[in-house]
């Protein structure tokens, strides 16, 4: 990624027209519906971008005039950049680690790797590596866990700012049940959060999230402090993990006997609100789902991670029926890659295990407009609507002989898109425009 020489503002073409097959959503597709009025497919169109924002779309035959820089991606798929609602920036270093489930995975692999991020140079290099990897997967917006170290959040914010990305993050809170070098304490953590909020929240495309690792690694006092921050700064987000693994759920029950459930630990601390992003939520009950619905929080479903760590099979249908918003997340390094297509393909398989069918529409909506809405950012990201920031990815419909043949014989639109979703990954990505700048070309 080149952040040197010229600033993003200087390099953005005043008027840019991208040609290709435009696909996005205008609302939530129904569960199981192959034909959906929420799907907006505009084959062979120009997408018009001015000053980094989408200003229109028109059929290819209507060629824009010479005032537009034209980039011809004819025959390729143009979609809004993906939104990954739960991913850990330091965990590229432990992705694909063998032989453990959540709690021993944390101790054996993850905590040792996160210690490196105390060093500002490691934190800066790690943030750059991670953000470039996100972009190389077609993810232009993300909700991210760095580490407990304030500098890890600082470097992540700075890296995202340099790339013009929409990023939500915050220093991880953890003051117990973690090794030396990975624990904070309540007064220090509070001061660090306030300083980071003051310096980064609302700056460019960045937002702060109070980042509680999970209930076992925060004392009740730290959870109360986190809840107070949410109340004091109503526009910040909150992110955490909940009900991912059965041993973890049992441990939380021991640590917080007064709480009705794992989710209730967070509710009692004032951490459940419409900007709360809850990773996993596999082992929830109807009561918990009702709390999620009432508070307007969301579940960041992380299917690849749930399969890899053997955590369980998320019941998406029950979440929807309980009124809980569901977005989709890679959860690297529990997850096995940053590709949202591979994550969504795993989501399909998880639902298939329960006899349910996840359509390509429901899946892609959850990774674009659906997550934008759950984050209250639908006016900025998640679709190709006029006025949105031009975060747009260009994909090959097919790479390699198998996908190419499958694409050739597909006829209906859902068939084509579902095959693309199942067979594609970051190798299909041709361009990743962030606010109208192709960050693959500048890499
Ligand atoms: N629960 C607490 N920390 C983590 C983490 O880093 N990854 C996952 N998957 N679950 C967690
Ligand atoms: Zn996670």
XYZ file of N, CA and C and ligand atoms in Angstrom, residues 86 88 91 102-103 105-106 110-111 114 145-146 172 174 212-217 240-242 244 248 262 279-280 302 305-306 309 311 331-335, ligand 1:
125
model
N -16.269 -8.693 12.574
C -15.507 -9.179 13.733
C -14.239 -9.878 13.263
N -9.668 -10.053 14.205
C -8.583 -9.668 15.130
C -7.320 -9.342 14.333
N -4.033 -11.484 14.779
C -4.149 -12.946 14.732
C -3.838 -13.577 13.380
N -11.482 -23.311 21.853
C -11.324 -21.893 22.205
C -10.365 -21.597 23.360
N -10.639 -22.175 24.554
C -9.896 -21.704 25.733
C -8.421 -22.095 25.681
N -6.838 -22.745 22.852
C -6.328 -21.998 21.672
C -5.865 -20.605 22.111
N -6.665 -19.951 22.960
C -6.277 -18.615 23.443
C -4.944 -18.687 24.195
N -2.808 -17.714 20.969
C -3.250 -16.345 20.726
C -2.633 -15.347 21.693
N -2.698 -15.637 22.979
C -2.141 -14.687 23.938
C -0.640 -14.460 23.698
N -0.231 -12.083 20.794
C -0.700 -10.706 21.022
C 0.307 -9.887 21.824
N -10.676 -6.154 16.559
C -9.988 -6.268 17.849
C -8.487 -6.147 17.610
N -7.803 -5.145 18.180
C -6.339 -5.208 18.179
C -5.897 -5.981 19.431
N -8.250 -3.358 23.498
C -8.927 -4.477 24.160
C -8.836 -4.308 25.672
N -8.873 -6.085 29.184
C -8.706 -7.391 29.847
C -7.828 -7.199 31.084
N -14.468 -5.118 24.938
C -14.350 -6.065 26.056
C -13.986 -7.416 25.446
N -12.824 -7.961 25.775
C -12.446 -9.220 25.085
C -13.555 -10.257 25.227
N -13.804 -10.669 26.457
C -14.995 -11.467 26.806
C -15.100 -11.463 28.321
N -16.262 -11.853 28.829
C -16.524 -11.707 30.260
C -15.434 -12.312 31.139
N -14.870 -13.493 30.806
C -13.870 -14.073 31.717
C -12.609 -13.231 31.902
N -12.256 -12.382 30.939
C -11.004 -11.623 31.087
C -11.229 -10.199 31.599
N -17.618 -7.379 21.658
C -17.159 -8.429 22.563
C -17.496 -9.794 21.965
N -17.139 -10.853 22.692
C -17.521 -12.215 22.326
C -18.602 -12.686 23.301
N -19.504 -13.521 22.822
C -20.496 -14.093 23.728
C -20.871 -15.511 23.292
N -19.730 -18.547 22.760
C -19.079 -19.139 21.588
C -18.880 -20.644 21.766
N -16.574 -22.309 27.728
C -16.537 -20.873 28.030
C -17.834 -20.444 28.735
N -24.995 -15.750 30.064
C -23.758 -15.089 29.637
C -24.067 -13.678 29.111
N -19.798 -11.130 18.957
C -19.292 -12.208 18.112
C -19.834 -13.547 18.585
N -20.238 -14.364 17.629
C -20.628 -15.780 17.794
C -22.075 -15.980 18.239
N -19.710 -16.010 12.851
C -18.357 -16.302 12.359
C -18.236 -17.800 12.038
N -14.708 -19.765 11.799
C -14.115 -19.897 13.125
C -14.856 -20.960 13.934
N -16.172 -20.929 13.866
C -16.968 -21.884 14.643
C -16.693 -23.319 14.224
N -12.643 -24.094 15.217
C -12.409 -24.312 16.657
C -13.408 -25.316 17.249
N -16.583 -24.910 17.741
C -17.361 -24.210 18.772
C -18.847 -24.568 18.742
N -13.581 -13.550 11.851
C -12.979 -13.909 13.137
C -11.586 -14.521 12.983
N -10.826 -14.059 12.030
C -9.407 -14.465 11.987
C -8.769 -14.008 13.283
N -7.904 -14.863 13.968
C -7.391 -16.105 13.552
C -8.144 -17.344 13.985
N -9.320 -17.252 14.703
C -10.136 -18.442 14.872
C -10.634 -18.890 13.497
N -11.002 -17.910 12.687
C -11.399 -18.179 11.310
C -10.185 -18.496 10.456
N -12.970 -15.183 22.935
C -12.115 -14.379 23.613
N -11.087 -14.009 22.842
C -11.278 -14.590 21.648
C -10.531 -14.583 20.421
O -9.491 -13.969 20.279
N -11.062 -15.317 19.400
C -12.235 -16.006 19.520
N -12.693 -16.699 18.477
N -12.933 -16.026 20.654
C -12.461 -15.332 21.705
